[in-house]
Amino acid sequence: MAGTAVTATWSPYPDVRVYTWLVPAGEWHVRIHRLTTGRPLHTAEAGFCVPAEPGGSPAREAAAGARATASAGNLVAAVRDLAGGRQGEVIRPDPNSHLMWPRTLLPTLRGTLDPGEHWLVTACFAGTEAGGEQRFAQGPAAAAVARAAELASLPGPVRARLAGARSAP
């Protein structure tokens, strides 16, 4: 824990290092990853899931550009790439890969990275109240995103991209 963020460092391969900051923001949380890699990578980062078969209520999914959302009944889950470079999609994980629901929809961001240093900034949303899709469209509070950027000491060019992403619908 670092102030108001959870931090982690991990290494999925010997030549790949990931530093992560996780900052809560109400129904949102902001994730910042600084990756250093000696190899090309295919990335997939997901948020929360919703049931694909919510007991008579049709599940809905949408992906456009750098965002993806899935909803079922009164549940809404979504992800948004705030720094750019990744595409949103909704995947259907294998059956029984979730403890509560046999089939799910999982909003995900996918991208590729060349060797070097990369910054990924993601906003994840999970809501249960009416109007959740509208709150997702509004995005996380600018103060929470700024706090996350400050905690992670984002470099200037990444901060500039982030400022543009926050103002985009």
XYZ file of C-alpha atoms in Angstrom:
169
model
C 0.000 0.000 0.000
C 1.380 3.400 -0.987
C -0.799 6.215 0.310
C -4.202 5.731 -1.337
C -3.002 3.111 -3.835
C -2.225 -0.567 -3.788
C 1.079 -1.281 -5.496
C 2.560 -4.477 -6.887
C 5.611 -5.545 -8.832
C 5.691 -8.762 -10.789
C 7.568 -10.485 -13.558
C 5.715 -12.955 -15.842
C 8.967 -13.650 -17.784
C 12.629 -13.105 -16.880
C 12.879 -10.129 -19.275
C 9.489 -8.551 -18.443
C 8.840 -6.444 -15.341
C 5.482 -4.900 -14.421
C 4.960 -2.182 -11.792
C 1.290 -1.610 -10.953
C -0.589 1.114 -9.061
C -4.278 0.516 -8.254
C -6.255 3.581 -7.145
C -9.899 3.326 -5.953
C -12.364 5.852 -7.385
C -15.907 5.018 -6.207
C -17.511 2.652 -8.711
C -14.285 2.941 -10.669
C -10.712 2.067 -10.038
C -7.751 3.268 -12.055
C -4.888 0.895 -12.847
C -1.512 2.113 -14.015
C 1.066 -0.374 -15.254
C 4.650 0.474 -16.188
C 6.027 -2.407 -18.232
C 9.585 -2.956 -19.290
C 9.990 -5.781 -21.759
C 12.796 -7.306 -23.729
C 10.363 -9.053 -26.072
C 7.217 -8.261 -28.046
C 4.060 -8.888 -25.997
C 0.376 -9.455 -26.702
C -1.588 -7.972 -23.812
C -5.084 -8.515 -22.466
C -6.389 -6.628 -19.438
C -9.882 -7.233 -18.143
C -12.204 -5.619 -15.658
C -15.100 -7.320 -13.910
C -17.566 -9.724 -15.518
C -21.346 -10.032 -15.650
C -23.440 -13.184 -16.134
C -24.029 -14.067 -19.790
C -27.327 -15.735 -18.897
C -28.836 -13.623 -16.106
C -32.066 -15.588 -15.646
C -34.328 -14.308 -18.393
C -32.818 -10.851 -18.778
C -30.818 -10.501 -22.022
C -27.141 -9.686 -21.577
C -25.757 -6.796 -23.627
C -22.239 -6.131 -24.792
C -20.516 -3.367 -26.706
C -16.978 -2.546 -27.718
C -15.798 0.527 -29.587
C -12.268 1.850 -29.843
C -10.518 1.831 -26.484
C -13.495 0.721 -24.370
C -15.745 -2.257 -23.750
C -18.880 -2.753 -21.656
C -21.102 -5.667 -20.715
C -24.370 -5.539 -18.811
C -26.927 -8.025 -17.580
C -29.983 -7.286 -15.471
C -28.909 -4.430 -13.198
C -25.164 -5.203 -13.433
C -22.755 -3.198 -15.577
C -19.028 -3.873 -16.001
C -16.680 -1.932 -18.248
C -13.071 -1.041 -19.041
C -11.568 1.993 -20.753
C -7.998 2.520 -21.969
C -7.112 6.038 -20.833
C -3.645 6.202 -22.367
C -4.554 4.831 -25.805
C -3.163 2.056 -27.931
C -5.462 -0.836 -27.014
C -8.785 -2.020 -28.422
C -11.815 -2.928 -26.358
C -13.656 -6.209 -26.784
C -15.989 -8.383 -24.752
C -14.878 -11.968 -24.397
C -16.846 -15.018 -23.320
C -14.570 -17.006 -20.994
C -14.803 -20.789 -20.846
C -17.861 -22.108 -18.980
C -17.495 -22.449 -15.208
C -14.464 -20.177 -14.971
C -16.361 -17.926 -12.520
C -17.491 -18.946 -9.032
C -20.973 -17.384 -9.203
C -22.069 -17.680 -12.835
C -21.528 -20.594 -15.236
C -21.137 -18.277 -18.261
C -19.913 -14.698 -18.235
C -19.126 -11.676 -20.387
C -15.794 -10.009 -19.640
C -14.904 -6.501 -20.905
C -11.262 -6.609 -22.012
C -8.588 -4.391 -23.565
C -6.140 -6.003 -26.009
C -2.967 -4.674 -27.532
C 0.584 -5.439 -28.580
C 3.803 -4.004 -27.206
C 7.263 -3.838 -28.758
C 10.366 -4.311 -26.596
C 10.989 -1.279 -24.372
C 9.117 0.669 -21.701
C 5.334 1.148 -21.869
C 2.699 2.810 -19.687
C -0.844 1.388 -19.637
C -3.599 3.319 -17.869
C -6.968 1.616 -17.420
C -10.223 2.669 -15.801
C -12.416 -0.240 -14.615
C -16.086 0.194 -13.741
C -18.559 -2.031 -11.897
C -22.025 -0.786 -11.033
C -25.385 -2.206 -10.015
C -27.711 0.778 -9.986
C -29.891 2.111 -12.771
C -27.931 4.411 -15.033
C -24.665 2.476 -14.728
C -24.041 2.611 -18.479
C -24.439 6.400 -18.378
C -21.996 6.683 -15.445
C -19.531 4.565 -17.418
C -19.890 6.912 -20.391
C -19.075 9.861 -18.104
C -15.800 8.250 -17.027
C -13.992 8.236 -13.698
C -13.660 11.406 -11.678
C -10.841 13.550 -13.030
C -9.476 13.956 -9.475
C -9.059 10.182 -9.100
C -7.255 9.889 -12.430
C -4.979 12.812 -11.540
C -4.233 11.228 -8.144
C -3.336 7.940 -9.859
C -1.071 9.733 -12.342
C 0.677 11.580 -9.526
C 1.208 8.434 -7.435
C 2.727 6.606 -10.395
C 4.901 9.603 -11.380
C 3.741 9.348 -14.981
C 6.051 10.915 -17.556
C 4.872 14.097 -19.321
C 3.839 12.542 -22.677
C 1.715 9.907 -20.908
C 0.084 12.588 -18.736
C -0.777 14.561 -21.883
C -2.428 11.529 -23.514
C -4.256 10.823 -20.260
C -5.607 14.392 -20.069
C -6.990 14.029 -23.608
C -8.570 10.657 -22.817
C -10.306 11.988 -19.702
C -12.072 14.668 -21.692
C -13.204 12.281 -24.459
C -16.717 10.853 -24.152
